[in-house]
Short mmCIF file of N, CA, C and O in Angstrom, two decimals:
data_model
loop_
_atom_site.label_atom_id
_atom_site.label_comp_id
_atom_site.label_asym_id
_atom_site.label_seq_id
_atom_site.Cartn_x
_atom_site.Cartn_y
_atom_site.Cartn_z
N MET H 243 -33.60 -34.82 60.19
CA MET H 243 -33.05 -35.06 58.89
C MET H 243 -33.58 -36.47 58.44
O MET H 243 -33.41 -37.53 59.19
N THR H 244 -34.12 -36.64 57.27
CA THR H 244 -34.51 -37.96 56.78
C THR H 244 -33.27 -38.72 56.21
O THR H 244 -32.21 -38.19 56.10
N LYS H 245 -33.59 -39.94 56.18
CA LYS H 245 -32.55 -40.89 55.75
C LYS H 245 -31.86 -40.56 54.31
O LYS H 245 -30.77 -40.55 54.11
N ASP H 246 -32.80 -40.11 53.42
CA ASP H 246 -32.25 -39.87 51.99
C ASP H 246 -31.47 -38.53 52.11
O ASP H 246 -30.55 -38.39 51.35
N THR H 247 -31.91 -37.55 52.99
CA THR H 247 -31.15 -36.44 53.09
C THR H 247 -29.76 -36.62 53.63
O THR H 247 -28.78 -36.08 53.25
N ALA H 248 -29.68 -37.53 54.59
CA ALA H 248 -28.40 -37.90 55.16
C ALA H 248 -27.54 -38.54 54.24
O ALA H 248 -26.28 -38.34 54.15
N GLN H 249 -28.12 -39.52 53.38
CA GLN H 249 -27.34 -40.18 52.41
C GLN H 249 -26.92 -39.12 51.41
O GLN H 249 -25.73 -39.30 50.87
N LEU H 250 -27.82 -38.20 51.00
CA LEU H 250 -27.32 -37.24 49.94
C LEU H 250 -26.26 -36.33 50.37
O LEU H 250 -25.26 -36.11 49.68
N SER H 251 -26.27 -36.01 51.67
CA SER H 251 -25.25 -35.13 52.19
C SER H 251 -23.85 -35.89 52.20
O SER H 251 -22.72 -35.44 51.97
N ALA H 252 -24.00 -37.11 52.70
CA ALA H 252 -22.73 -38.03 52.70
C ALA H 252 -22.16 -38.29 51.22
O ALA H 252 -20.83 -38.28 51.03
N ALA H 253 -23.02 -38.47 50.42
CA ALA H 253 -22.60 -38.72 49.04
C ALA H 253 -21.89 -37.43 48.32
O ALA H 253 -20.92 -37.60 47.74
N LYS H 254 -22.49 -36.31 48.65
CA LYS H 254 -21.88 -35.04 48.13
C LYS H 254 -20.46 -34.78 48.86
O LYS H 254 -19.52 -34.38 48.30
N VAL H 255 -20.25 -35.21 50.09
CA VAL H 255 -18.96 -34.97 50.80
C VAL H 255 -18.02 -36.04 49.99
O VAL H 255 -16.90 -35.75 49.67
N SER H 256 -18.41 -37.26 49.84
CA SER H 256 -17.60 -38.21 49.13
C SER H 256 -17.26 -37.75 47.70
O SER H 256 -16.12 -37.85 47.32
N TYR H 257 -18.34 -37.18 47.04
CA TYR H 257 -17.96 -36.64 45.66
C TYR H 257 -16.88 -35.58 45.63
O TYR H 257 -15.99 -35.59 45.00
N LYS H 258 -17.00 -34.60 46.68
CA LYS H 258 -16.12 -33.59 46.94
C LYS H 258 -14.75 -34.04 47.08
O LYS H 258 -13.61 -33.60 46.58
N ASN H 259 -14.51 -35.10 48.03
CA ASN H 259 -13.19 -35.60 48.24
C ASN H 259 -12.54 -36.26 47.12
O ASN H 259 -11.37 -36.04 46.88
N VAL H 260 -13.26 -37.14 46.34
CA VAL H 260 -12.76 -37.58 45.01
C VAL H 260 -12.48 -36.70 43.98
O VAL H 260 -11.47 -36.83 43.24
N TRP H 261 -13.24 -35.56 43.99
CA TRP H 261 -13.01 -34.47 43.11
C TRP H 261 -11.79 -33.74 43.33
O TRP H 261 -10.94 -33.51 42.53
N LEU H 262 -11.59 -33.54 44.67
CA LEU H 262 -10.16 -32.82 45.16
C LEU H 262 -9.08 -33.80 44.78
O LEU H 262 -8.00 -33.22 44.50
N GLU H 263 -9.26 -35.08 44.92
CA GLU H 263 -8.21 -35.97 44.51
C GLU H 263 -7.92 -36.16 42.94
O GLU H 263 -6.75 -36.58 42.51
N GLY H 264 -8.87 -35.68 42.22
CA GLY H 264 -8.78 -35.88 40.81
C GLY H 264 -9.01 -37.24 40.24
O GLY H 264 -8.72 -37.60 39.16
N ASN H 265 -9.77 -38.03 41.16
CA ASN H 265 -10.09 -39.48 40.62
C ASN H 265 -11.36 -39.34 39.82
O ASN H 265 -12.45 -39.34 40.34
N ARG H 266 -11.29 -39.23 38.50
CA ARG H 266 -12.41 -39.08 37.55
C ARG H 266 -13.43 -40.23 37.65
O ARG H 266 -14.60 -40.06 37.61
N GLN H 267 -12.89 -41.53 37.77
CA GLN H 267 -13.78 -42.57 37.85
C GLN H 267 -14.63 -42.67 38.96
O GLN H 267 -15.84 -42.86 38.89
N GLU H 268 -14.12 -42.43 40.14
CA GLU H 268 -14.81 -42.32 41.38
C GLU H 268 -15.83 -41.08 41.45
O GLU H 268 -16.81 -41.29 41.88
N GLU H 269 -15.31 -40.06 40.85
CA GLU H 269 -16.17 -38.79 40.75
C GLU H 269 -17.28 -39.10 39.98
O GLU H 269 -18.55 -38.76 40.40
N ALA H 270 -17.29 -39.75 38.83
CA ALA H 270 -18.42 -40.23 38.09
C ALA H 270 -19.36 -41.13 38.96
O ALA H 270 -20.54 -40.97 38.81
N TRP H 271 -18.72 -42.04 39.53
CA TRP H 271 -19.55 -43.07 40.43
C TRP H 271 -20.29 -42.32 41.33
O TRP H 271 -21.50 -42.62 41.55
N TRP H 272 -19.70 -41.31 42.12
CA TRP H 272 -20.42 -40.63 43.16
C TRP H 272 -21.57 -39.65 42.64
O TRP H 272 -22.57 -39.42 43.12
N ALA H 273 -21.25 -39.02 41.53
CA ALA H 273 -22.21 -38.20 40.67
C ALA H 273 -23.46 -39.11 40.50
O ALA H 273 -24.53 -38.78 40.46
N ASN H 274 -23.27 -40.46 40.07
CA ASN H 274 -24.34 -41.34 39.76
C ASN H 274 -25.09 -41.66 40.95
O ASN H 274 -26.36 -41.73 41.00
N VAL H 275 -24.47 -41.85 42.17
CA VAL H 275 -25.13 -42.20 43.42
C VAL H 275 -25.91 -41.04 43.73
O VAL H 275 -27.14 -41.15 44.09
N ILE H 276 -25.49 -39.69 43.66
CA ILE H 276 -26.24 -38.58 44.00
C ILE H 276 -27.45 -38.43 43.01
O ILE H 276 -28.47 -38.04 43.57
N GLU H 277 -27.12 -38.63 41.77
CA GLU H 277 -28.31 -38.53 40.90
C GLU H 277 -29.34 -39.57 41.24
O GLU H 277 -30.57 -39.30 41.04
N ASP H 278 -28.90 -40.75 41.56
CA ASP H 278 -30.00 -41.76 41.86
C ASP H 278 -30.85 -41.37 43.12
O ASP H 278 -32.04 -41.49 43.05
N ILE H 279 -30.21 -40.77 44.01
CA ILE H 279 -30.91 -40.30 45.22
C ILE H 279 -31.96 -39.14 44.98
O ILE H 279 -33.12 -39.38 45.29
N LEU H 280 -31.45 -38.25 44.04
CA LEU H 280 -32.26 -37.12 43.64
C LEU H 280 -33.48 -37.67 42.84
O LEU H 280 -34.55 -37.16 42.99
N LYS H 281 -33.27 -38.61 41.79
CA LYS H 281 -34.22 -39.21 41.07
C LYS H 281 -35.25 -39.73 41.81
O LYS H 281 -36.48 -39.57 41.73
N ASN H 282 -34.87 -40.49 42.85
CA ASN H 282 -35.78 -41.29 43.71
C ASN H 282 -36.81 -40.23 44.52
O ASN H 282 -37.81 -40.52 44.98
N ARG H 283 -36.15 -38.96 44.70
CA ARG H 283 -36.84 -37.97 45.51
C ARG H 283 -37.76 -37.22 44.52
O ARG H 283 -38.51 -36.32 45.12
N GLY H 284 -37.63 -37.52 43.22
CA GLY H 284 -38.50 -36.66 42.26
C GLY H 284 -37.82 -35.50 41.87
O GLY H 284 -38.49 -34.65 41.13
N GLU H 285 -36.51 -35.19 42.15
CA GLU H 285 -35.87 -33.87 41.80
C GLU H 285 -35.17 -34.14 40.39
O GLU H 285 -33.86 -34.23 40.46
N TYR H 286 -35.91 -34.28 39.33
CA TYR H 286 -35.47 -34.79 38.09
C TYR H 286 -34.33 -33.72 37.52
O TYR H 286 -33.30 -34.17 36.97
N MET H 287 -34.65 -32.50 37.58
CA MET H 287 -33.70 -31.54 36.96
C MET H 287 -32.38 -31.38 37.73
O MET H 287 -31.35 -31.30 37.05
N GLU H 288 -32.41 -31.54 39.03
CA GLU H 288 -31.17 -31.59 39.78
C GLU H 288 -30.48 -32.80 39.52
O GLU H 288 -29.25 -32.91 39.37
N ALA H 289 -31.21 -33.96 39.46
CA ALA H 289 -30.45 -35.18 39.11
C ALA H 289 -29.87 -35.20 37.70
O ALA H 289 -28.80 -35.74 37.62
N LEU H 290 -30.49 -34.49 36.82
CA LEU H 290 -29.97 -34.43 35.42
C LEU H 290 -28.68 -33.60 35.45
O LEU H 290 -27.68 -33.98 34.91
N ARG H 291 -28.60 -32.54 36.21
CA ARG H 291 -27.34 -31.65 36.56
C ARG H 291 -26.20 -32.71 36.97
O ARG H 291 -25.11 -32.44 36.45
N TRP H 292 -26.47 -33.41 37.99
CA TRP H 292 -25.42 -34.24 38.40
C TRP H 292 -24.95 -35.25 37.45
O TRP H 292 -23.74 -35.65 37.28
N LEU H 293 -25.89 -35.91 36.60
CA LEU H 293 -25.45 -36.85 35.60
C LEU H 293 -24.58 -36.13 34.55
O LEU H 293 -23.62 -36.86 34.05
N GLN H 294 -24.81 -34.84 34.32
CA GLN H 294 -24.07 -34.20 33.34
C GLN H 294 -22.62 -33.84 33.69
O GLN H 294 -21.94 -33.30 32.93
N ILE H 295 -22.36 -33.95 34.92
CA ILE H 295 -20.98 -33.61 35.46
C ILE H 295 -19.87 -34.34 34.81
O ILE H 295 -18.87 -33.83 34.37
N ASP H 296 -20.14 -35.65 34.37
CA ASP H 296 -19.17 -36.44 33.70
C ASP H 296 -19.97 -37.24 32.81
O ASP H 296 -20.09 -38.47 32.99
N TYR H 297 -20.29 -36.68 31.61
CA TYR H 297 -21.16 -37.38 30.55
C TYR H 297 -20.29 -38.29 29.66
O TYR H 297 -21.05 -38.90 28.77
N GLU H 298 -19.07 -38.45 29.93
CA GLU H 298 -18.37 -39.40 28.91
C GLU H 298 -18.41 -40.83 29.39
O GLU H 298 -17.78 -41.60 28.64
N TYR H 299 -19.07 -41.19 30.34
CA TYR H 299 -19.03 -42.55 30.71
C TYR H 299 -20.31 -43.20 30.30
O TYR H 299 -21.40 -42.59 30.16
N ILE H 300 -20.27 -44.50 29.72
CA ILE H 300 -21.39 -45.14 29.18
C ILE H 300 -22.62 -45.30 29.97
O ILE H 300 -23.65 -44.80 29.64
N ASP H 301 -22.57 -45.70 31.24
CA ASP H 301 -23.62 -45.86 32.07
C ASP H 301 -24.31 -44.39 32.30
O ASP H 301 -25.55 -44.36 32.55
N VAL H 302 -23.49 -43.44 32.39
CA VAL H 302 -24.08 -42.11 32.62
C VAL H 302 -24.98 -41.62 31.38
O VAL H 302 -26.06 -41.17 31.56
N HIS H 303 -24.49 -42.00 30.16
CA HIS H 303 -25.40 -41.79 29.07
C HIS H 303 -26.73 -42.60 29.16
O HIS H 303 -27.81 -41.93 28.95
N ASN H 304 -26.71 -43.79 29.54
CA ASN H 304 -27.78 -44.39 29.82
C ASN H 304 -28.71 -43.87 30.82
O ASN H 304 -30.12 -43.74 30.61
N ASN H 305 -28.21 -43.52 31.90
CA ASN H 305 -28.97 -42.87 32.99
C ASN H 305 -29.58 -41.59 32.63
O ASN H 305 -30.71 -41.32 32.98
N ILE H 306 -28.77 -40.77 31.97
CA ILE H 306 -29.36 -39.54 31.54
C ILE H 306 -30.52 -39.69 30.48
O ILE H 306 -31.54 -39.15 30.58
N GLY H 307 -30.33 -40.60 29.67
CA GLY H 307 -31.27 -41.03 28.63
C GLY H 307 -32.73 -41.49 29.36
O GLY H 307 -33.73 -41.01 29.11
N MET H 308 -32.47 -42.24 30.53
CA MET H 308 -33.71 -42.65 31.29
C MET H 308 -34.23 -41.63 32.01
O MET H 308 -35.60 -41.58 32.12
N LEU H 309 -33.42 -40.47 32.53
CA LEU H 309 -34.07 -39.32 33.02
C LEU H 309 -34.93 -38.61 31.94
O LEU H 309 -35.85 -38.09 32.30
N GLU H 310 -34.27 -38.44 30.76
CA GLU H 310 -35.07 -37.67 29.71
C GLU H 310 -36.31 -38.38 29.46
O GLU H 310 -37.34 -37.78 29.00
N LEU H 311 -36.32 -39.75 29.49
CA LEU H 311 -37.42 -40.47 29.20
C LEU H 311 -38.60 -40.14 30.18
O LEU H 311 -39.74 -40.02 29.82
N ASP H 312 -38.20 -40.06 31.43
CA ASP H 312 -39.18 -39.55 32.54
C ASP H 312 -39.69 -38.17 32.22
O ASP H 312 -40.83 -37.90 32.49
N LEU H 313 -39.03 -37.37 31.50
CA LEU H 313 -39.40 -36.03 31.10
C LEU H 313 -39.98 -35.95 29.79
O LEU H 313 -40.39 -34.89 29.29
N ASP H 314 -40.21 -37.24 29.17
CA ASP H 314 -40.80 -37.40 27.84
C ASP H 314 -40.04 -36.55 26.67
O ASP H 314 -40.69 -36.11 25.67
N ASN H 315 -38.71 -36.53 26.80
CA ASN H 315 -37.97 -35.96 25.84
C ASN H 315 -37.43 -37.17 24.92
O ASN H 315 -36.19 -37.34 24.98
N LEU H 316 -38.09 -37.69 24.11
CA LEU H 316 -37.73 -38.88 23.37
C LEU H 316 -36.56 -38.63 22.42
O LEU H 316 -35.60 -39.59 22.30
N GLU H 317 -36.49 -37.55 21.74
CA GLU H 317 -35.43 -37.24 21.01
C GLU H 317 -34.06 -37.33 21.62
O GLU H 317 -33.01 -37.64 21.21
N GLU H 318 -34.17 -36.51 22.81
CA GLU H 318 -32.90 -36.48 23.61
C GLU H 318 -32.51 -37.92 24.20
O GLU H 318 -31.32 -38.16 24.32
N VAL H 319 -33.52 -38.63 24.45
CA VAL H 319 -33.07 -40.09 24.86
C VAL H 319 -32.42 -40.71 23.78
O VAL H 319 -31.38 -41.41 24.12
N LYS H 320 -32.81 -40.68 22.54
CA LYS H 320 -32.30 -41.35 21.54
C LYS H 320 -30.77 -40.85 21.33
O LYS H 320 -29.91 -41.60 21.19
N THR H 321 -30.72 -39.52 21.53
CA THR H 321 -29.32 -38.92 21.29
C THR H 321 -28.42 -39.51 22.37
O THR H 321 -27.17 -39.94 22.13
N MET H 322 -28.76 -39.52 23.62
CA MET H 322 -28.01 -40.01 24.79
C MET H 322 -27.55 -41.52 24.60
O MET H 322 -26.40 -41.85 24.76
N LEU H 323 -28.57 -42.38 24.28
CA LEU H 323 -28.44 -43.75 24.25
C LEU H 323 -27.50 -43.96 23.00
O LEU H 323 -26.66 -44.89 23.03
N THR H 324 -27.72 -43.29 21.92
CA THR H 324 -26.87 -43.65 20.81
C THR H 324 -25.36 -43.20 21.01
O THR H 324 -24.43 -43.94 20.69
N LYS H 325 -25.22 -42.10 21.75
CA LYS H 325 -23.86 -41.55 22.20
C LYS H 325 -23.28 -42.63 22.97
O LYS H 325 -22.05 -42.97 22.96
N GLY H 326 -24.08 -43.32 23.90
CA GLY H 326 -23.50 -44.36 24.77
C GLY H 326 -22.88 -45.57 23.90
O GLY H 326 -21.91 -46.02 24.24
N LEU H 327 -23.65 -45.86 22.95
CA LEU H 327 -23.12 -46.94 21.99
C LEU H 327 -21.94 -46.60 21.29
O LEU H 327 -21.08 -47.30 21.03
N GLU H 328 -21.97 -45.26 20.79
CA GLU H 328 -20.67 -44.75 20.20
C GLU H 328 -19.48 -44.83 21.10
O GLU H 328 -18.42 -45.23 20.57
N ILE H 329 -19.68 -44.49 22.24
CA ILE H 329 -18.48 -44.68 23.32
C ILE H 329 -18.12 -46.08 23.45
O ILE H 329 -16.94 -46.45 23.60
N CYS H 330 -19.11 -47.04 23.55
CA CYS H 330 -18.81 -48.40 23.53
C CYS H 330 -17.95 -48.84 22.41
O CYS H 330 -16.94 -49.57 22.65
N ASP H 331 -18.11 -48.34 21.23
CA ASP H 331 -17.30 -48.65 20.10
C ASP H 331 -15.88 -47.96 20.19
O ASP H 331 -14.95 -48.68 20.10
N GLU H 332 -15.85 -46.72 20.68
CA GLU H 332 -14.69 -45.92 20.86
C GLU H 332 -13.77 -46.67 21.85
O GLU H 332 -12.54 -46.63 21.73
N GLU H 333 -14.31 -47.09 22.96
CA GLU H 333 -13.71 -47.69 24.03
C GLU H 333 -13.44 -49.22 23.80
O GLU H 333 -12.86 -49.91 24.73
N GLU H 334 -13.89 -49.73 22.67
CA GLU H 334 -13.66 -51.06 22.23
C GLU H 334 -14.35 -52.11 23.41
O GLU H 334 -13.79 -53.05 23.76
N ILE H 335 -15.53 -51.67 23.80
CA ILE H 335 -16.32 -52.57 24.91
C ILE H 335 -16.72 -53.74 23.90
O ILE H 335 -17.33 -53.57 22.89
N GLY H 336 -16.64 -54.89 24.57
CA GLY H 336 -17.14 -56.15 23.89
C GLY H 336 -18.56 -56.00 23.49
O GLY H 336 -19.33 -55.40 24.06
N GLU H 337 -18.79 -56.79 22.27
CA GLU H 337 -20.23 -56.79 21.80
C GLU H 337 -21.08 -57.43 22.59
O GLU H 337 -22.45 -57.27 22.42
N ASP H 338 -20.66 -58.28 23.61
CA ASP H 338 -21.73 -58.96 24.46
C ASP H 338 -21.63 -58.42 25.87
O ASP H 338 -22.18 -59.03 26.80
N ASP H 339 -21.23 -57.14 26.03
CA ASP H 339 -21.12 -56.54 27.35
C ASP H 339 -22.52 -56.02 27.79
O ASP H 339 -23.33 -55.71 26.82
N ASP H 340 -22.78 -56.22 28.94
CA ASP H 340 -24.06 -55.82 29.62
C ASP H 340 -24.55 -54.42 29.30
O ASP H 340 -25.61 -53.86 29.24
N CYS H 341 -23.45 -53.44 29.30
CA CYS H 341 -23.83 -52.07 29.06
C CYS H 341 -24.48 -51.79 27.68
O CYS H 341 -25.24 -51.04 27.46
N ARG H 342 -23.94 -52.60 26.66
CA ARG H 342 -24.50 -52.58 25.41
C ARG H 342 -25.94 -53.02 25.43
O ARG H 342 -26.82 -52.58 24.70
N SER H 343 -26.21 -54.10 26.14
CA SER H 343 -27.47 -54.66 26.27
C SER H 343 -28.48 -53.65 26.86
O SER H 343 -29.56 -53.55 26.28
N ARG H 344 -28.00 -53.03 27.83
CA ARG H 344 -28.95 -51.97 28.44
C ARG H 344 -29.39 -50.89 27.36
O ARG H 344 -30.43 -50.48 27.31
N LEU H 345 -28.27 -50.48 26.71
CA LEU H 345 -28.42 -49.33 25.71
C LEU H 345 -29.35 -49.80 24.56
O LEU H 345 -30.33 -49.06 24.25
N HIS H 346 -29.17 -50.99 23.98
CA HIS H 346 -29.97 -51.45 23.06
C HIS H 346 -31.31 -51.82 23.52
O HIS H 346 -32.33 -51.40 22.71
N HIS H 347 -31.56 -52.22 24.75
CA HIS H 347 -32.85 -52.36 25.20
C HIS H 347 -33.69 -51.05 25.32
O HIS H 347 -34.80 -51.01 24.80
N ASN H 348 -33.06 -50.11 25.93
CA ASN H 348 -33.64 -48.79 26.04
C ASN H 348 -33.99 -48.11 24.75
O ASN H 348 -35.01 -47.50 24.50
N LEU H 349 -33.04 -48.31 23.90
CA LEU H 349 -33.27 -47.63 22.45
C LEU H 349 -34.39 -48.34 21.82
O LEU H 349 -35.17 -47.69 21.27
N GLY H 350 -34.49 -49.61 22.00
CA GLY H 350 -35.52 -50.45 21.41
C GLY H 350 -36.89 -49.84 21.87
O GLY H 350 -37.83 -49.70 21.20
N SER H 351 -37.02 -49.56 23.27
CA SER H 351 -38.17 -49.16 23.80
C SER H 351 -38.52 -47.78 23.30
O SER H 351 -39.70 -47.47 23.11
N VAL H 352 -37.45 -46.83 23.26
CA VAL H 352 -37.67 -45.53 22.74
C VAL H 352 -38.25 -45.58 21.33
O VAL H 352 -39.27 -44.91 21.00
N TYR H 353 -37.68 -46.35 20.47
CA TYR H 353 -38.17 -46.47 19.13
C TYR H 353 -39.63 -47.03 19.05
O TYR H 353 -40.35 -46.72 18.04
N MET H 354 -39.91 -47.99 19.87
CA MET H 354 -41.25 -48.47 19.96
C MET H 354 -42.17 -47.29 20.23
O MET H 354 -43.29 -47.22 19.58
N GLU H 355 -41.82 -46.46 21.30
CA GLU H 355 -42.73 -45.31 21.66
C GLU H 355 -42.78 -44.32 20.47
O GLU H 355 -43.91 -43.71 20.19
N LEU H 356 -41.79 -44.28 19.59
CA LEU H 356 -41.79 -43.39 18.57
C LEU H 356 -42.44 -44.05 17.27
O LEU H 356 -42.68 -43.36 16.28
N ARG H 357 -42.85 -45.28 17.49
CA ARG H 357 -43.39 -46.07 16.33
C ARG H 357 -42.50 -46.21 15.17
O ARG H 357 -42.96 -46.17 13.94
N VAL H 358 -41.15 -46.37 15.44
CA VAL H 358 -40.17 -46.55 14.29
C VAL H 358 -39.83 -48.08 14.50
O VAL H 358 -38.84 -48.44 15.17
N TRP H 359 -40.55 -48.84 13.84
CA TRP H 359 -40.57 -50.38 14.14
C TRP H 359 -39.35 -50.97 13.65
O TRP H 359 -38.77 -51.91 14.52
N LYS H 360 -38.77 -50.55 12.62
CA LYS H 360 -37.58 -51.20 12.19
C LYS H 360 -36.46 -50.95 12.95
O LYS H 360 -35.68 -51.93 13.49
N GLU H 361 -36.24 -49.79 13.52
CA GLU H 361 -35.20 -49.46 14.45
C GLU H 361 -35.38 -50.18 15.73
O GLU H 361 -34.56 -50.62 16.45
N ALA H 362 -36.68 -50.24 16.27
CA ALA H 362 -37.09 -50.82 17.57
C ALA H 362 -36.60 -52.38 17.42
O ALA H 362 -36.04 -52.88 18.33
N TRP H 363 -37.01 -52.90 16.30
CA TRP H 363 -36.73 -54.42 16.11
C TRP H 363 -35.36 -54.59 16.23
O TRP H 363 -34.74 -55.57 16.81
N GLU H 364 -34.40 -53.74 15.52
CA GLU H 364 -32.93 -53.94 15.43
C GLU H 364 -32.36 -53.95 16.74
O GLU H 364 -31.54 -54.75 17.11
N HIS H 365 -32.74 -52.88 17.49
CA HIS H 365 -32.14 -52.86 18.93
C HIS H 365 -32.65 -53.80 19.90
O HIS H 365 -31.83 -54.41 20.68
N ILE H 366 -33.76 -54.23 19.75
CA ILE H 366 -34.35 -55.30 20.63
C ILE H 366 -33.75 -56.63 20.29
O ILE H 366 -33.20 -57.29 21.10
N GLU H 367 -33.63 -56.90 19.03
CA GLU H 367 -32.81 -58.07 18.59
C GLU H 367 -31.34 -58.21 19.11
O GLU H 367 -30.90 -59.19 19.54
N LYS H 368 -30.67 -56.90 19.03
CA LYS H 368 -29.32 -56.89 19.42
C LYS H 368 -29.25 -57.24 20.97
O LYS H 368 -28.38 -57.82 21.49
N ASP H 369 -30.22 -56.74 21.68
CA ASP H 369 -30.34 -56.93 23.17
C ASP H 369 -30.57 -58.37 23.40
O ASP H 369 -29.79 -58.97 24.22
N ILE H 370 -31.34 -58.93 22.73
CA ILE H 370 -31.67 -60.43 22.89
C ILE H 370 -30.46 -61.27 22.55
O ILE H 370 -30.20 -62.23 23.40
N ILE H 371 -29.87 -61.02 21.62
CA ILE H 371 -28.49 -61.70 21.25
C ILE H 371 -27.58 -61.67 22.29
O ILE H 371 -26.84 -62.56 22.64
N ILE H 372 -27.35 -60.43 22.91
CA ILE H 372 -26.46 -60.27 23.93
C ILE H 372 -26.84 -61.00 25.24
O ILE H 372 -25.88 -61.70 25.84
N CYS H 373 -28.09 -61.03 25.55
CA CYS H 373 -28.49 -61.87 26.59
C CYS H 373 -28.36 -63.17 26.49
O CYS H 373 -28.27 -63.97 27.41
#
C-alpha cells in the first residue's frame, strides 16, 4: 500500500466518523483533504465529486473552481469563484479576508485567459488591495 493510499483510506475513515456525528464543518474539511489527495494523484473527476459533497463553503468553491480550471472549463470556474464571493457577502466575511483575496486572484486569472481585460483588472486590483 502506497503512502497516499494509506492517507486516503485514513481520511475516508475520518470523514465517515464526522459524517456520522453530523459535524458539517469537519465533514467539509475532511472532504477537502480527500479531494487534495485525489487531485495530487491525478484523479480529477473523483476529486471533484468529493468537493461537491459540501459546496456551500467558500474555500470549497475556490477548490472546485481550480479543479475546473485544470479541466479547462473556464465558464464553470467563473461560476464557482463568483459563487464563492457571493457566499462571502452572505456570510459577511470581511473585505480584507484572505479567502476573498484568493477568489479575486483566481477570477482575475480566469478573466485574463478569457481575454476579458476589464473584469481581469477589477479582480486583480481587489486582490492587490486586500494583500
